[in-house]
Short mmCIF file of C-alpha atoms and ligand atoms in Angstrom, two decimals:
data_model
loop_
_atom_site.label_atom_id
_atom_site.label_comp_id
_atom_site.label_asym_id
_atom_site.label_seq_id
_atom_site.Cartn_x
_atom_site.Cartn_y
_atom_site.Cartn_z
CA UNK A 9 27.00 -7.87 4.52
CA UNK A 10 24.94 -11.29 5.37
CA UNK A 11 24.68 -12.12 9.17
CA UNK A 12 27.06 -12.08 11.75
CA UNK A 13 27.62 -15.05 14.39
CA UNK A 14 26.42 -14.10 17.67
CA UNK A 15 27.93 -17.26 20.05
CA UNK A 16 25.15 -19.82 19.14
CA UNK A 17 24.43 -22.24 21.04
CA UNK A 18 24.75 -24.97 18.51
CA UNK A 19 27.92 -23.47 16.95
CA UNK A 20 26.12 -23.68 13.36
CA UNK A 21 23.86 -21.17 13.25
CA UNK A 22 23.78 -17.98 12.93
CA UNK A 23 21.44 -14.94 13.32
CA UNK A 24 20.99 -12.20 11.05
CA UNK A 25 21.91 -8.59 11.94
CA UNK A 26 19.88 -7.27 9.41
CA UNK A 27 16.35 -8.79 9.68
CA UNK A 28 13.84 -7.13 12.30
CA UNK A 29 13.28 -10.55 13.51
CA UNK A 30 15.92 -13.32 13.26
CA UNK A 31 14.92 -17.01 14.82
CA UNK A 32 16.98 -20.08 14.39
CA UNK A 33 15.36 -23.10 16.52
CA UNK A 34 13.41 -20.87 18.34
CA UNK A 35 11.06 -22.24 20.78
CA UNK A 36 8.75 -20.49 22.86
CA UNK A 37 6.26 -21.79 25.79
CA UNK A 38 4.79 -21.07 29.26
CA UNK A 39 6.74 -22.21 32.21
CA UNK A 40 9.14 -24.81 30.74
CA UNK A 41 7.07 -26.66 28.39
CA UNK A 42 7.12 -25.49 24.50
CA UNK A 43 4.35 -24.63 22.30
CA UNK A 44 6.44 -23.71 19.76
CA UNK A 45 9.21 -25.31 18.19
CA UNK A 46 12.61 -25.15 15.82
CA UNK A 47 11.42 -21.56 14.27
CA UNK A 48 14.06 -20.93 12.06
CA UNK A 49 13.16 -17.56 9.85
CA UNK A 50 14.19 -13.90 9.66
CA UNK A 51 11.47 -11.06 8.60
CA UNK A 52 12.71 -8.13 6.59
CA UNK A 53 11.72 -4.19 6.67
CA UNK A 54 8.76 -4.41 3.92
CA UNK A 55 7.56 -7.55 4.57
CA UNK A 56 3.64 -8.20 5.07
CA UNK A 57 3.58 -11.40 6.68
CA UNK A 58 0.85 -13.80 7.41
CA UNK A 59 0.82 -16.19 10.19
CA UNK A 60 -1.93 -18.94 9.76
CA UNK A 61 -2.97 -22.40 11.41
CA UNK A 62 -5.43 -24.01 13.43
CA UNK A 63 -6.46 -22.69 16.82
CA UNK A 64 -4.42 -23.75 19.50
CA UNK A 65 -1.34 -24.27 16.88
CA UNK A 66 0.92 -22.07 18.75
CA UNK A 67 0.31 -18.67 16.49
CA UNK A 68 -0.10 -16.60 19.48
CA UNK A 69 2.75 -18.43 21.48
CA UNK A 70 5.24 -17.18 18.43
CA UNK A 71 3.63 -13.55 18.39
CA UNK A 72 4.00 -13.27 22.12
CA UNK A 73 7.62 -14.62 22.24
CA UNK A 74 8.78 -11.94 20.06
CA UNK A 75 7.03 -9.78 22.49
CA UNK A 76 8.89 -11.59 25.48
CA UNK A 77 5.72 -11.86 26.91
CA UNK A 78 6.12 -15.81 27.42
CA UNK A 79 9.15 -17.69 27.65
CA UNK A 80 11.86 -18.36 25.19
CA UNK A 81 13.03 -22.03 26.10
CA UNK A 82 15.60 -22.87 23.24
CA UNK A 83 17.63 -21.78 19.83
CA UNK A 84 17.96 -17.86 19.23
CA UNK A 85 16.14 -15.04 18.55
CA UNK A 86 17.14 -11.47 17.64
CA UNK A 87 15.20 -8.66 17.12
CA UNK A 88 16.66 -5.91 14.84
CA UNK A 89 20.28 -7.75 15.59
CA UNK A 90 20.15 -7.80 19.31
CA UNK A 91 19.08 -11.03 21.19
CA UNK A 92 16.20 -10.56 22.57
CA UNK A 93 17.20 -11.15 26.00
CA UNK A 94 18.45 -8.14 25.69
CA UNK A 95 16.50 -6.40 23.69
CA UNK A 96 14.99 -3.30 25.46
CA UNK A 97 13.60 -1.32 22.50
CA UNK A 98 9.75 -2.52 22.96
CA UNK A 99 8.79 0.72 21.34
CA UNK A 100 9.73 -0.36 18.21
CA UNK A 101 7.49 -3.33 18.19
CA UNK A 102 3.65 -2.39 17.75
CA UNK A 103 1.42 -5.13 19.34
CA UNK A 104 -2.24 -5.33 18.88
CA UNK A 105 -3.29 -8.11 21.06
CA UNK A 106 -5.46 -10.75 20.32
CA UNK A 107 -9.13 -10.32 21.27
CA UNK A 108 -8.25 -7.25 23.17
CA UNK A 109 -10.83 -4.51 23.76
CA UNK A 110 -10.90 -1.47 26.29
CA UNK A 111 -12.86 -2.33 28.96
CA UNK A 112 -16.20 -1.00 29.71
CA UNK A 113 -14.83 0.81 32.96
CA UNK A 114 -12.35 2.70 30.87
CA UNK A 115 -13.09 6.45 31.18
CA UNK A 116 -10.60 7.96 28.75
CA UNK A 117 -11.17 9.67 25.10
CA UNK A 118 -10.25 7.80 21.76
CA UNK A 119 -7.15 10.87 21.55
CA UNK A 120 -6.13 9.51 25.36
CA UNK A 121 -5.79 5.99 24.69
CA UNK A 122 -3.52 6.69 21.63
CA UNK A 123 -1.72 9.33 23.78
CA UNK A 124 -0.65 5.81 25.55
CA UNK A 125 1.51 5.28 22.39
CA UNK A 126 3.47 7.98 22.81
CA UNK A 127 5.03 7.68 25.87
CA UNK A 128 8.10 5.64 25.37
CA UNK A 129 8.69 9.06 23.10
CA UNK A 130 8.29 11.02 26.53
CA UNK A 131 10.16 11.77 29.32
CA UNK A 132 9.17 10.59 32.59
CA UNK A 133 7.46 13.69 33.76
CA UNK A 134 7.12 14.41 29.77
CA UNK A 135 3.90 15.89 28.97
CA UNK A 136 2.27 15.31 25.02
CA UNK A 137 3.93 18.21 22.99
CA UNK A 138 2.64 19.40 19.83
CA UNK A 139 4.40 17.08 17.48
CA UNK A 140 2.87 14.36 19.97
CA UNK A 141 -0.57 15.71 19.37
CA UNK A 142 0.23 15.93 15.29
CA UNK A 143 1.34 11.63 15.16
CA UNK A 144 -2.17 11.32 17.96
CA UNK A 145 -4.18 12.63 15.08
CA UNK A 146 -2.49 11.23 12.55
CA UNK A 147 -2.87 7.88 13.71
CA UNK A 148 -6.41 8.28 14.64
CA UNK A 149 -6.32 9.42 10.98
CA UNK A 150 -5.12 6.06 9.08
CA UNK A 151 -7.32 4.18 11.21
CA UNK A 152 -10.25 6.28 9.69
CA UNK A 153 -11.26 7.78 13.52
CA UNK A 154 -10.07 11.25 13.59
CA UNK A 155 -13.58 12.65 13.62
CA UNK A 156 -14.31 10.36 16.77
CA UNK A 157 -10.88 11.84 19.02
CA UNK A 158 -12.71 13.51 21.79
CA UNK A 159 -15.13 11.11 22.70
CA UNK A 160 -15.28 8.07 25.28
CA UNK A 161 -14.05 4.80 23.77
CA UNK A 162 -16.65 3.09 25.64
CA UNK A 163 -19.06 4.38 23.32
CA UNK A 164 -17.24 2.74 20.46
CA UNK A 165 -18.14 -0.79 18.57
CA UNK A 166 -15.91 -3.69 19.45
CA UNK A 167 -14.18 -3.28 15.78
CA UNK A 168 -14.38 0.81 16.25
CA UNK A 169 -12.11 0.02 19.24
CA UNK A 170 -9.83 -2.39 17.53
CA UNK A 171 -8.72 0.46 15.14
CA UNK A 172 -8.36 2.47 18.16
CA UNK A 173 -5.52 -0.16 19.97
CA UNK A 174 -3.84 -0.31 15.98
CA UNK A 175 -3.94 3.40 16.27
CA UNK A 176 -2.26 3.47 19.57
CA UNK A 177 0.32 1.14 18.33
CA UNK A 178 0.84 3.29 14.96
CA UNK A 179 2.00 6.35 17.59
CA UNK A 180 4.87 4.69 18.85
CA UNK A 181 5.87 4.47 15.53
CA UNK A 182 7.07 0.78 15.55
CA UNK A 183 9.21 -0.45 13.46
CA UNK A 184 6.81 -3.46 12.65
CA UNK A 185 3.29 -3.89 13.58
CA UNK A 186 2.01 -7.33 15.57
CA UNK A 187 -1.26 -8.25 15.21
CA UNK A 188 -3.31 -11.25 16.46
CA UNK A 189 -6.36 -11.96 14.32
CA UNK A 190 -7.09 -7.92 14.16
CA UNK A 191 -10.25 -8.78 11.83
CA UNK A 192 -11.83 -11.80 14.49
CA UNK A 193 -14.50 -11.21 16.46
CA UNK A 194 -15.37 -8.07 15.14
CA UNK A 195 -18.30 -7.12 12.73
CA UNK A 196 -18.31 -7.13 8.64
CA UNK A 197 -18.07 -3.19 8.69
CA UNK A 198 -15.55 -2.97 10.83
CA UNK A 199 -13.54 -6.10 9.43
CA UNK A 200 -13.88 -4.75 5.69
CA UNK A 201 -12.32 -1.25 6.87
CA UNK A 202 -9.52 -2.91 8.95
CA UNK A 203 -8.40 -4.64 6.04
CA UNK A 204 -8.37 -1.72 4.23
CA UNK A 205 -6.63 -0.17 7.13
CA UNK A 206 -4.05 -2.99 6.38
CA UNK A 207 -3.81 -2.46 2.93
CA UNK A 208 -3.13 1.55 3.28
CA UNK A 209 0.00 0.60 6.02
CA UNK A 210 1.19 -1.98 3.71
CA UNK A 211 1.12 -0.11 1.05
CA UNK A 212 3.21 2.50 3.11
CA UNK A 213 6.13 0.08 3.44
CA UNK A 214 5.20 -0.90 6.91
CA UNK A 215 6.63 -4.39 8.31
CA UNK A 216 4.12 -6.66 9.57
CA UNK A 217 3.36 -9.70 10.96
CA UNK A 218 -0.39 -10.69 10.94
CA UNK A 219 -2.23 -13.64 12.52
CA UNK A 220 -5.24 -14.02 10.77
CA UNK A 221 -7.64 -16.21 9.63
CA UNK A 222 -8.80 -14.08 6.72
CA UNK A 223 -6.58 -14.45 4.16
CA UNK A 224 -8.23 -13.15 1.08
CA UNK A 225 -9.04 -9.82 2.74
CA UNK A 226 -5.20 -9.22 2.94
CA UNK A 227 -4.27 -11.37 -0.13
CA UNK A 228 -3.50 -8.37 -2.13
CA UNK A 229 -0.86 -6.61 0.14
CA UNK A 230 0.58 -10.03 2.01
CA UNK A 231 4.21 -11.19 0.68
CA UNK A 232 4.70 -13.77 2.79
CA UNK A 233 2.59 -16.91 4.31
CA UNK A 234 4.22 -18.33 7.21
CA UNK A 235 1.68 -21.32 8.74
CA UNK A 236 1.78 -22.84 11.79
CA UNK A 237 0.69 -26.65 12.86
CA UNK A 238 1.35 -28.15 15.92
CA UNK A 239 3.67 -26.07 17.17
CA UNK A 240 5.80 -26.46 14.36
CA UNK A 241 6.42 -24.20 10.58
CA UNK A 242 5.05 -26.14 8.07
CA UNK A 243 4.87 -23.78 5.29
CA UNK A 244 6.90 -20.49 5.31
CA UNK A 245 6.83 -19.02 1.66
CA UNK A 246 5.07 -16.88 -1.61
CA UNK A 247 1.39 -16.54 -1.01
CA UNK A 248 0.87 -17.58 -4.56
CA UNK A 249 2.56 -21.33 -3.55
CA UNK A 250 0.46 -21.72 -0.56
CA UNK A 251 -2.11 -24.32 -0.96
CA UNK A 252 -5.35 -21.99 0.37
CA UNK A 253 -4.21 -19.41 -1.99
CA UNK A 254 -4.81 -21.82 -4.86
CA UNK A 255 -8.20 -22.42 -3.57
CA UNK A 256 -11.41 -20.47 -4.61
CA UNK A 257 -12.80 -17.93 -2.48
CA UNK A 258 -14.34 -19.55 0.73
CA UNK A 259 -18.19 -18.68 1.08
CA UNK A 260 -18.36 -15.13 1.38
CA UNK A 261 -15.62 -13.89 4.33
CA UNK A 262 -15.97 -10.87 1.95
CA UNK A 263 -16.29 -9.40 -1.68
CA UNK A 264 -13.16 -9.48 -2.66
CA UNK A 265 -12.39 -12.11 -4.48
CA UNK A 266 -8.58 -11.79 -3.68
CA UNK A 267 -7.17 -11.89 -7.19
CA UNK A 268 -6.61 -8.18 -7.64
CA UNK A 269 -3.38 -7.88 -9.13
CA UNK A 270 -3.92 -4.68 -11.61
CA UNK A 271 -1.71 -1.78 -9.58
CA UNK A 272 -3.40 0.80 -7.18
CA UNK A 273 -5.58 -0.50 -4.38
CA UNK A 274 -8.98 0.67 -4.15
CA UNK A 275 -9.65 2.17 -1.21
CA UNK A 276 -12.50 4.34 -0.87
CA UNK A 277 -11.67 7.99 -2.12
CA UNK A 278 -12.59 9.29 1.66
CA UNK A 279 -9.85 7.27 2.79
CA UNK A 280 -6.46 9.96 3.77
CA UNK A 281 -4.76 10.72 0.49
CA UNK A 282 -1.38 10.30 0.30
CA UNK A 283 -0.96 10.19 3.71
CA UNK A 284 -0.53 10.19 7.34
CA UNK A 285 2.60 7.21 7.35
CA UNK A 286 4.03 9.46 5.09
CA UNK A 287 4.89 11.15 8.08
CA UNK A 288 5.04 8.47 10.12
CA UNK A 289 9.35 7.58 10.60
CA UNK A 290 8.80 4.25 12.30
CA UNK A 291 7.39 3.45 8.55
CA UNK A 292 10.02 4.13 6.06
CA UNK A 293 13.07 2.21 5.17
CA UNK A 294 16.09 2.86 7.35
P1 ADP B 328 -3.26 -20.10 18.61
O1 ADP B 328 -2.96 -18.64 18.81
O2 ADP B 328 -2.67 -20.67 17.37
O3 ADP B 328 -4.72 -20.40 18.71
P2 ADP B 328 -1.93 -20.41 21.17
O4 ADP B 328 -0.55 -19.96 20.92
O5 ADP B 328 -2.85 -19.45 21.85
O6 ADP B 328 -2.57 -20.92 19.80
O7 ADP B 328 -1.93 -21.72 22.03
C1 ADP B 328 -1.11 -22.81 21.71
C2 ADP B 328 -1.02 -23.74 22.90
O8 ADP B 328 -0.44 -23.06 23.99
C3 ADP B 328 -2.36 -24.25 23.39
O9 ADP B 328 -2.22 -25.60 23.74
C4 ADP B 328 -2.63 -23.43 24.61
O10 ADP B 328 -3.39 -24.15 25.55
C5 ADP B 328 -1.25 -23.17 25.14
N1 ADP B 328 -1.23 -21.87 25.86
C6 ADP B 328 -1.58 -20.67 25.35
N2 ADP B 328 -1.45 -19.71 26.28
C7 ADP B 328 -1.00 -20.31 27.40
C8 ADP B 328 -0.66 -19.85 28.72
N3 ADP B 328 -0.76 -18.56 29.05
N4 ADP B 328 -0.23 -20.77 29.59
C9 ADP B 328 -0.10 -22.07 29.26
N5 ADP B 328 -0.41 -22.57 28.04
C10 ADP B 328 -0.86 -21.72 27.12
MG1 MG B 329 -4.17 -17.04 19.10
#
């Protein structure tokens, strides 16, 4: 089975019923002028995508569009084979927003802010039951903040409470994770375990799409490089054929020096052994 039609507009394209996200002249914008134009991709379970380009190039208009949190002005889009008009199923998409923080005046505890994740899971009145309390800690768990649960997240770092909104989105267990720039903004310590965070989820089979600037922290788990000019897709392929993958290392983003290629990763050995996604559903294969 390939794709099925689904009444395009255009009468020759059509959108795949398998992808998680399926875009033929997609655009996206605010109010009724686009950002983003003629996207034409699909993203498969498994894939660890990159989205790079220049600011202002529209990477966070695309993100946000499969989020329906602008507006989707022409072409089609389907998300896990439904169009995403009406597509209902937010829990299944994990967003970490760009630049996002708590703020200061939240009074909550790291374990109540990834509670948040949970409640599509729950009913209305539902209250967190024990299984929600096990994917709670096991989230806080990848994210390398179990040992910080009970405490106020405005006592965290800026980057402590990045991991914090990627844990929240890991509860829902999505079916892909969507982040914008998860590393910016955020200091070395912080950035260096975040892409490790990354690398553990990829290596997990999770789908994601990632905007980010920092592409040799990621360059070992990526399998796709999608970037983004003016609105428009100008490269969408292997990282190996993109052109910044062929350069040499920028000046010190970090140590690696993105060429690892020989098998296991190398996280650090206090890192959560064969682990918490394990257990995670919204991470395996269908
Ligand atoms: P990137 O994430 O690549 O830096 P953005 O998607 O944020 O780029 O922005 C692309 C363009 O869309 C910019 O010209 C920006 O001014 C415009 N834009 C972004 N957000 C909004 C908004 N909420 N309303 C109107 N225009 C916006
Ligand atoms: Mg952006």
């Amino acid at each position: 089975m390939t794709a099925t039609s689904n009444s395009p507009d255009d009468g020759s394209q059509t959108i795949s019923s398998q992808a998680i996200v399926s875009m033929r002249s997609a655009s996206f914008g605010y109010a009724d002028r686009a950002v983003i134009s003629n996207v034409t991709m699909d993203i498969h379970a498994g894939e660890v995508v990159a989205v790079l380009g220049p600011n202002g190039s529209g990477k966070s208009t695309l993100v946000k569009g499969l989020l329906g949190l602008n507006n989707h002005l022409g072409g089609q889009v389907a998300l896990f084979g439904t169009p995403i008009d009406r597509f209902h199923d937010h829990a299944r998409l994990g967003y970490v927003p760009q630049r996002h923080t708590l703020s200061a005046s939240v009074r909550a505890t790291v374990a109540e802010v990834v509670a948040i994740g949970r409640l599509p899971h729950q009913s209305w009145l539902g209250r967190a039951n024990q299984e929600d309390r096990r994917i709670i800690a096991e989230s806080l768990a990848v994210v390398g903040l179990d040992d910080r649960a009970a405490v106020d997240v405005s006592t965290l770092s800026g980057g402590q409470q990045r991991r914090v909104l990627i844990a929240r989105a890991l509860a829902a267990q999505p079916d892909v994770l969507i982040m914008d720039e998860p590393t910016a903004g955020i200091d070395l310590a912080s950035q260096e375990i975040l892409s490790q965070v990354l690398a553990r989820l990829a290596a997990r089979g999770a789908t994601m799409l990632i905007v980010t600037h920092e592409l040799q922290a990621l360059s070992r788990v990526l399998t796709r490089i999608i970037q983004i000019n003016q609105g428009r897709v100008t490269f969408d392929g292997l990282p190996a054929s993109h052109e910044l993958s062929q350069a040499p290392p920028g000046p010190a983003l970090d140590g690696h020096d993105g060429h690892h290629h020989d098998g296991d990763d190398d996280l650090p050995r206090t890192w959560p052994a064969a682990g918490p996604l394990d257990r995670l559903p919204g991470f395996h294969d269908a």
